[in-house]
Coordinates of C-alpha atoms in Angstrom, one line a residue:
M188 CA -6.7 -22.9 -12.9
K189 CA -9.2 -25.3 -11.6
S190 CA -8.6 -24.8 -7.8
L191 CA -7.5 -22.5 -5.2
Q192 CA -4.3 -24.0 -4.8
E193 CA -3.4 -23.8 -8.5
F194 CA -4.6 -20.1 -8.5
L195 CA -2.4 -19.2 -5.6
Q196 CA 0.5 -21.2 -7.1
N197 CA 0.2 -19.2 -10.7
F198 CA 0.3 -16.0 -8.6
F199 CA 3.5 -16.8 -6.8
K200 CA 5.0 -18.3 -10.0
N201 CA 4.3 -14.8 -11.8
K202 CA 6.0 -13.2 -8.7
G203 CA 2.9 -11.6 -7.7
Q204 CA 3.9 -11.6 -4.1
Y205 CA 6.3 -8.9 -5.0
V206 CA 3.7 -6.7 -6.2
F207 CA 1.6 -7.5 -3.1
L208 CA 4.1 -6.5 -0.8
S209 CA 5.3 -3.6 -2.7
L210 CA 1.5 -2.3 -2.7
L211 CA 1.2 -3.3 1.0
I212 CA 4.3 -1.3 1.7
A213 CA 2.8 1.8 -0.3
K214 CA -0.3 1.7 1.6
V215 CA 1.4 1.5 4.9
C216 CA 3.8 4.4 3.9
G217 CA 0.7 6.4 2.7
F218 CA -1.2 5.8 5.8
I219 CA 1.8 6.5 8.1
S220 CA 2.4 9.8 6.2
S221 CA -1.4 10.5 6.6
I222 CA -0.9 10.3 10.3
V223 CA 2.1 12.4 10.3
V224 CA 0.2 15.1 8.6
V225 CA -2.8 14.9 10.8
R226 CA -0.9 15.1 13.8
M227 CA 2.0 17.7 12.8
L228 CA -0.2 20.1 10.9
P229 CA -2.9 22.7 11.9
Q230 CA -6.2 21.5 10.9
S231 CA -6.9 24.5 8.6
D232 CA -3.5 23.6 6.8
F233 CA -4.4 19.8 6.7
G234 CA -7.8 20.8 5.3
M235 CA -6.6 23.2 2.6
M236 CA -3.9 20.8 1.6
T237 CA -6.3 17.9 1.4
I238 CA -8.5 20.0 -1.0
V239 CA -5.6 20.7 -3.4
A240 CA -4.7 17.1 -3.2
S241 CA -8.0 16.2 -4.4
V242 CA -7.7 18.3 -7.5
F243 CA -4.2 16.8 -7.9
T244 CA -5.8 13.1 -8.1
V245 CA -8.0 14.4 -10.7
F246 CA -5.1 15.6 -12.9
A247 CA -2.8 12.7 -11.8
T248 CA -5.2 10.3 -13.3
F249 CA -4.8 11.9 -16.7
S250 CA -1.2 11.3 -16.4
G251 CA 0.2 11.3 -20.1
L252 CA -3.4 11.0 -21.3
G253 CA -3.4 7.2 -20.6
S254 CA 0.1 6.4 -22.1
S255 CA 0.9 4.1 -19.3
Q256 CA -2.5 2.3 -19.4
G257 CA -2.2 2.0 -23.0
F258 CA 1.3 0.6 -22.9
L259 CA 0.6 -1.8 -20.3
R260 CA -2.7 -3.3 -22.4
F261 CA -0.9 -3.5 -25.7
G262 CA 2.6 -4.3 -24.5
A263 CA 1.2 -7.2 -22.4
I264 CA -0.6 -8.8 -25.5
A265 CA 2.4 -8.2 -28.0
E266 CA 4.3 -11.5 -28.5
Q267 CA 7.7 -9.8 -29.7
A268 CA 10.0 -7.9 -27.6
E269 CA 10.7 -5.4 -30.6
E270 CA 7.0 -4.8 -31.0
K271 CA 7.0 -4.0 -27.2
E272 CA 9.8 -1.7 -27.5
K273 CA 8.1 0.3 -30.4
L274 CA 5.2 0.6 -28.2
H275 CA 7.0 1.8 -25.2
Q276 CA 8.9 4.5 -27.3
H277 CA 5.9 5.7 -28.9
F278 CA 3.8 5.9 -25.6
F279 CA 6.4 7.4 -23.6
L280 CA 7.4 10.4 -25.7
Q281 CA 3.7 11.3 -26.8
G282 CA 2.5 10.7 -23.3
F283 CA 5.3 13.2 -21.9
L284 CA 4.0 15.8 -24.3
Y285 CA 0.6 15.4 -22.9
Q286 CA 1.9 15.6 -19.6
L287 CA 3.4 18.9 -20.0
I288 CA 0.1 20.4 -21.1
L289 CA -1.7 18.8 -18.1
S290 CA 0.8 20.4 -15.7
V291 CA 0.2 23.9 -17.0
L292 CA -3.7 23.4 -16.8
F293 CA -3.4 22.0 -13.3
I294 CA -1.4 25.1 -12.3
L295 CA -4.0 27.3 -13.9
S296 CA -6.8 25.5 -11.9
S297 CA -5.4 27.2 -8.8
I298 CA -7.4 30.5 -9.8
F299 CA -10.5 28.8 -8.6
F300 CA -9.3 28.6 -5.1
V301 CA -7.1 31.6 -4.5
Q302 CA -9.8 33.9 -3.2
K303 CA -11.1 31.6 -0.6
Y304 CA -7.9 30.1 0.3
G305 CA -5.0 32.8 0.3
D306 CA -2.0 30.6 0.6
V307 CA -3.1 27.9 -1.8
L308 CA -0.9 29.0 -4.8
L309 CA 2.3 27.7 -3.2
I310 CA 0.6 24.1 -2.6
F311 CA -0.5 24.2 -6.3
I312 CA 3.1 24.8 -7.3
F313 CA 4.5 21.9 -5.3
F314 CA 2.0 19.6 -6.4
T315 CA 2.5 20.5 -10.1
I316 CA 6.3 19.4 -9.9
R317 CA 4.9 16.2 -8.2
L318 CA 2.6 15.7 -11.1
I319 CA 5.5 15.5 -13.6
G320 CA 7.4 13.4 -11.5
F321 CA 4.4 11.2 -11.3
Y322 CA 4.4 10.6 -15.0
F323 CA 7.8 9.0 -14.9
F324 CA 6.9 6.8 -11.8
N325 CA 3.7 5.6 -13.7
H326 CA 5.6 4.7 -16.8
I327 CA 8.3 2.8 -15.3
Q328 CA 5.8 0.7 -13.3
S329 CA 4.1 -0.1 -16.8
Y330 CA 7.4 -1.0 -18.3
F331 CA 8.3 -3.6 -16.0
R332 CA 4.6 -5.1 -15.7
V333 CA 4.7 -5.4 -19.5
Y334 CA 8.0 -7.4 -19.4
H335 CA 6.5 -9.5 -16.5
D336 CA 9.4 -8.2 -14.1
N337 CA 7.5 -7.9 -11.0
K338 CA 10.5 -7.8 -8.9
N339 CA 11.7 -4.6 -10.3
F340 CA 8.3 -3.3 -10.2
A341 CA 8.3 -3.7 -6.5
R342 CA 11.7 -2.3 -6.0
V343 CA 11.0 1.0 -7.8
N344 CA 7.5 1.2 -5.8
N345 CA 9.4 0.4 -2.5
V346 CA 12.2 3.0 -3.1
V347 CA 9.7 5.8 -4.1
N348 CA 7.4 5.1 -1.2
V349 CA 9.7 4.4 1.6
F350 CA 12.2 7.1 0.9
G351 CA 9.2 9.5 0.3
L352 CA 7.9 8.7 3.6
I353 CA 11.3 9.4 5.4
L354 CA 11.6 12.7 3.5
I355 CA 7.9 13.6 4.8
I356 CA 8.5 12.8 8.1
I357 CA 12.0 14.8 8.5
L358 CA 10.9 17.7 6.4
T359 CA 7.3 18.0 7.9
Y360 CA 8.6 17.9 11.3
F361 CA 11.3 20.7 10.7
F362 CA 9.3 22.9 8.3
G363 CA 5.7 22.0 8.6
L364 CA 3.5 22.5 5.6
K365 CA 6.4 23.5 3.4
G366 CA 8.5 20.7 4.3
Y367 CA 5.8 18.3 3.6
L368 CA 5.1 19.8 0.1
L369 CA 8.9 19.7 -0.8
A370 CA 8.8 15.9 0.2
I371 CA 6.0 14.9 -1.7
S372 CA 7.1 16.8 -4.8
L373 CA 10.5 15.1 -4.8
A374 CA 9.6 11.6 -4.1
P375 CA 8.4 10.4 -7.7
F376 CA 11.4 11.4 -9.3
L377 CA 13.3 8.9 -7.4
S378 CA 12.0 6.6 -10.2
L379 CA 14.4 8.1 -12.6
F380 CA 17.1 6.0 -11.2
W381 CA 15.7 3.0 -13.2
F382 CA 15.3 5.1 -16.4
F383 CA 19.0 5.8 -16.4
K384 CA 19.9 2.1 -15.2
Y385 CA 17.8 0.5 -18.0
K386 CA 18.1 3.3 -20.6
I387 CA 14.3 3.8 -20.8
L388 CA 14.6 7.5 -21.5
N389 CA 14.3 7.4 -25.3
F390 CA 13.0 10.4 -27.3
Q391 CA 13.3 8.3 -30.7
R392 CA 10.0 8.8 -32.4
I393 CA 8.2 5.9 -33.5
K394 CA 5.4 6.0 -36.1
L395 CA 2.4 3.4 -35.2
Q396 CA -1.1 2.9 -36.1
K397 CA -2.4 5.4 -33.3
K398 CA -6.3 5.1 -33.5
E399 CA -6.6 2.0 -31.8
L400 CA -3.9 2.5 -29.4
W401 CA -4.9 6.0 -28.2
S402 CA -8.6 5.2 -28.3
Y403 CA -8.2 2.5 -25.7
S404 CA -5.7 4.8 -23.9
F405 CA -8.1 7.8 -23.6
H406 CA -11.0 5.6 -22.6
A407 CA -8.8 4.0 -19.9
V408 CA -7.5 7.5 -18.6
F409 CA -11.1 9.0 -18.8
T410 CA -12.4 6.2 -17.0
A411 CA -9.8 6.3 -14.3
F412 CA -10.5 10.0 -14.0
L413 CA -14.2 9.5 -13.4
S414 CA -13.4 6.6 -11.0
D415 CA -10.8 8.6 -9.1
L416 CA -13.1 11.5 -9.0
L417 CA -15.6 9.5 -6.8
F418 CA -12.5 9.7 -4.4
S419 CA -12.0 13.4 -5.0
L420 CA -15.6 14.8 -5.6
D421 CA -16.6 13.9 -1.9
I422 CA -13.8 15.9 -0.6
L423 CA -14.5 18.8 -3.0
L424 CA -18.2 19.0 -2.3
L425 CA -17.6 18.8 1.3
G426 CA -15.3 21.7 0.8
F427 CA -18.0 23.5 -1.0
L428 CA -21.0 22.5 1.0
L429 CA -19.4 22.7 4.6
N430 CA -15.7 23.8 5.5
E431 CA -12.1 22.6 5.6
N432 CA -12.6 21.4 9.3
A433 CA -15.4 19.2 8.1
V434 CA -13.0 17.9 5.3
A435 CA -10.4 17.1 7.8
D436 CA -12.8 14.9 9.9
Y437 CA -14.1 13.3 6.7
K438 CA -10.6 12.6 5.6
V439 CA -9.5 10.9 8.7
A440 CA -12.7 8.7 8.7
I441 CA -12.0 7.5 5.0
I442 CA -8.0 7.0 5.3
L443 CA -8.2 3.6 6.7
P444 CA -11.3 2.0 4.7
S445 CA -9.9 3.6 1.4
N446 CA -6.8 1.8 1.9
L447 CA -8.3 -1.9 2.4
T448 CA -8.7 -2.1 -1.2
F449 CA -4.8 -2.6 -1.8
L450 CA -5.6 -6.4 -1.1
A451 CA -7.6 -6.8 -4.1
V452 CA -5.8 -4.2 -6.2
S453 CA -2.3 -6.0 -5.7
M454 CA -3.5 -9.2 -7.0
L455 CA -5.5 -7.7 -9.9
Q456 CA -2.6 -5.6 -10.9
A457 CA 0.0 -8.5 -10.8
D458 CA -2.5 -10.7 -13.0
F459 CA -3.5 -7.9 -15.4
P460 CA -1.1 -9.1 -18.1
K461 CA -2.3 -12.6 -17.7
I462 CA -5.9 -11.9 -17.7
A463 CA -5.5 -9.8 -20.9
K464 CA -3.9 -12.8 -22.6
N465 CA -6.7 -15.1 -21.6
A466 CA -9.6 -12.7 -22.1
H467 CA -11.5 -14.9 -24.4
N468 CA -11.0 -18.0 -22.6
Q469 CA -14.2 -18.7 -20.6
L470 CA -13.0 -21.4 -18.3
F471 CA -9.9 -19.3 -17.4
V472 CA -12.3 -16.2 -16.5
K473 CA -14.7 -18.4 -14.7
D474 CA -12.0 -19.8 -12.5
Y475 CA -10.4 -16.7 -11.9
I476 CA -13.6 -15.1 -10.4
S477 CA -14.3 -18.1 -8.4
N478 CA -11.0 -18.3 -6.8
Y479 CA -11.0 -14.6 -6.3
Y480 CA -14.1 -14.8 -4.2
K481 CA -12.7 -17.8 -2.2
I482 CA -10.0 -15.6 -1.1
F483 CA -11.7 -12.3 -0.5
I484 CA -15.0 -13.1 1.0
P485 CA -13.5 -14.6 4.0
I486 CA -11.0 -11.6 4.4
C487 CA -13.8 -9.0 4.0
L488 CA -15.9 -10.7 6.7
V489 CA -12.9 -10.7 9.1
I490 CA -12.0 -6.9 8.4
F491 CA -15.8 -6.0 8.9
G492 CA -16.0 -7.8 12.3
V493 CA -13.0 -6.2 13.6
S494 CA -14.0 -2.7 12.4
F495 CA -17.8 -3.1 13.8
F496 CA -16.3 -3.9 17.4
F497 CA -13.4 -1.8 17.6
A498 CA -14.3 1.3 15.6
K499 CA -13.8 3.9 18.3
E500 CA -10.5 2.3 19.5
I501 CA -9.0 2.1 15.9
L502 CA -9.8 5.7 15.4
T503 CA -8.3 7.0 18.8
L504 CA -5.3 4.7 18.3
F505 CA -4.3 6.1 14.8
F506 CA -5.8 9.6 14.7
S507 CA -6.3 10.5 18.6
S508 CA -9.4 11.0 20.5
Q509 CA -10.1 14.4 18.5
Y510 CA -11.7 12.2 15.9
A511 CA -12.9 9.2 17.7
H512 CA -16.5 10.6 17.5
E513 CA -16.7 9.7 13.8
T514 CA -17.3 5.9 14.3
Q515 CA -20.7 5.9 12.0
V516 CA -19.0 7.2 9.0
F517 CA -16.0 5.2 9.5
L518 CA -18.2 2.1 9.5
I519 CA -20.3 2.9 6.5
L520 CA -17.0 3.7 4.5
V521 CA -15.6 0.4 5.8
I522 CA -18.5 -1.6 4.4
T523 CA -18.3 0.7 1.1
F524 CA -14.8 -0.3 0.5
L525 CA -15.3 -4.0 1.3
M526 CA -18.0 -4.2 -1.2
N527 CA -15.6 -2.3 -3.4
M528 CA -13.3 -5.2 -3.3
L529 CA -15.8 -7.7 -4.0
F530 CA -17.6 -5.9 -7.0
R531 CA -16.0 -2.7 -8.4
N532 CA -12.4 -3.5 -8.2
L533 CA -12.9 -7.1 -9.5
F534 CA -15.2 -6.4 -12.4
G535 CA -13.8 -3.1 -13.4
N536 CA -10.4 -4.6 -13.5
L537 CA -11.6 -7.5 -15.7
L538 CA -13.4 -5.3 -18.0
S539 CA -10.4 -3.4 -18.6
A540 CA -8.3 -6.3 -19.1
V541 CA -10.7 -7.8 -21.7
G542 CA -10.8 -4.6 -23.6
E543 CA -14.2 -3.4 -22.6
M544 CA -13.1 0.0 -21.5
K545 CA -15.9 1.7 -22.9
K546 CA -18.3 -0.1 -20.3
N547 CA -16.2 1.3 -17.3
T548 CA -16.5 4.6 -18.6
I549 CA -20.3 4.5 -18.8
I550 CA -20.3 3.0 -15.1
S551 CA -18.2 5.8 -13.9
I552 CA -20.4 8.6 -15.4
F553 CA -23.5 7.3 -13.9
S554 CA -21.6 6.7 -10.6
L555 CA -20.6 10.1 -10.4
I556 CA -24.1 11.4 -11.0
V557 CA -25.4 9.4 -8.0
L558 CA -22.8 10.5 -5.8
A559 CA -23.3 14.3 -6.7
I560 CA -27.2 14.0 -6.3
S561 CA -26.8 11.9 -3.0
A562 CA -24.4 14.5 -1.6
F563 CA -26.5 17.7 -2.2
I564 CA -29.6 16.0 -0.7
L565 CA -27.9 14.1 2.4
V566 CA -24.8 16.3 3.2
P567 CA -26.9 19.5 4.1
K568 CA -28.9 17.5 6.5
F569 CA -26.6 14.7 7.9
Q570 CA -23.1 16.5 7.5
I571 CA -20.2 14.0 6.9
L572 CA -22.3 11.1 7.5
G573 CA -24.5 12.0 4.7
M574 CA -21.4 12.1 2.4
G575 CA -20.5 8.6 4.0
I576 CA -23.8 7.4 2.9
S577 CA -23.5 9.0 -0.6
V578 CA -20.2 7.4 -1.3
F579 CA -21.7 4.0 -0.2
L580 CA -24.6 4.4 -2.7
A581 CA -22.2 5.5 -5.6
M582 CA -19.7 2.7 -5.2
S583 CA -22.3 0.0 -4.6
F584 CA -24.2 1.2 -8.0
S585 CA -20.8 1.1 -9.9
G586 CA -19.9 -2.5 -8.6
F587 CA -23.2 -4.2 -9.5
L588 CA -23.3 -2.2 -12.9
G589 CA -19.7 -3.6 -13.4
M590 CA -21.0 -7.1 -12.7
F591 CA -23.9 -6.9 -15.1
F592 CA -21.7 -5.7 -18.0
F593 CA -19.1 -8.3 -17.5
W594 CA -21.9 -10.8 -17.3
K595 CA -23.0 -9.9 -20.7
Y596 CA -19.5 -10.1 -22.0
F597 CA -18.8 -13.6 -20.4
K598 CA -22.0 -14.9 -21.8
K599 CA -20.6 -13.9 -25.4
L600 CA -17.7 -16.1 -24.9
G601 CA -19.7 -19.3 -24.6

């Protein structure tokens, strides 16, 4: 992988374009659904739903206690199809049992919100159903990636997201908040079609050496939890320090910036099995990082330029003039997520692929500390702008620390 041309050729040879397009479709569908919810629901309902969705994000990260991440990592480096299948059966069954326990804990967590938000229990019930469906959706995605079947990975992603969006538009229009909740709870279960088609539902118990497998999985899921908590803690802290209207304003400001990272994530997801197999090849790793930056530095500069000059117009176009005044926090969040693409996304995924998951855990813990401290200092004084600055500080810290840890790993390869 000596040149950018060869880098892109390998990406297309691996059918990475299917992953990219499917993640693009997922982001577009998620973005449109966000606009639908913002425009169709009252601000108070939207704010309350956003708070529950933030709690859901935390629990969804623990899906199967890392079974899909563990299967992806060890399935990718397994040489024989029989070995991959044993790993698949082991992780699927054990992970499903963990998922049921998580679902019970999620619904019980509603007791912390019932007193302040009276109708929140119904929202938690629908999100609990979604949480179970989310497990099947995650597992089938890992299954196709392990077998380098990016085409089917894209298909299941597209069906769940596109039909999920259609359900959201129709049901939200006719039934409001309840219709939206019904739509998001049903959507991930569409992935069951592929489970039956490829006979993936298998409850045969397989005995394997669990310590190494689940050690990686637990670290992977805990790191993902801490990482995603950065995207939930801001909402939860705003709900605690301010109110649901402030949550709604901030959520609108972050929707577009947070979706920018799909560009980097799609490439890194498509290449994850390949990176894992070449984890000890210093030349491969060096060329990969170099070519990654050749692609994404120009992209980030263009996105920043457009956002800087047209921030108000962008917010008005997508979310109405009601939210157009949040240009400052919008620009701060754009810068934050562009830096995320260049540092945190890249080095976090590289550390995961090469098996240095514990380093990602350390990074995420310190990042959360930075976010919490910054928020308690800045939000009371600067409102949601203070939260934007806090997120910028936390994510920048995690990106540079990830680069530092990976550089230490890289030097050992020589």
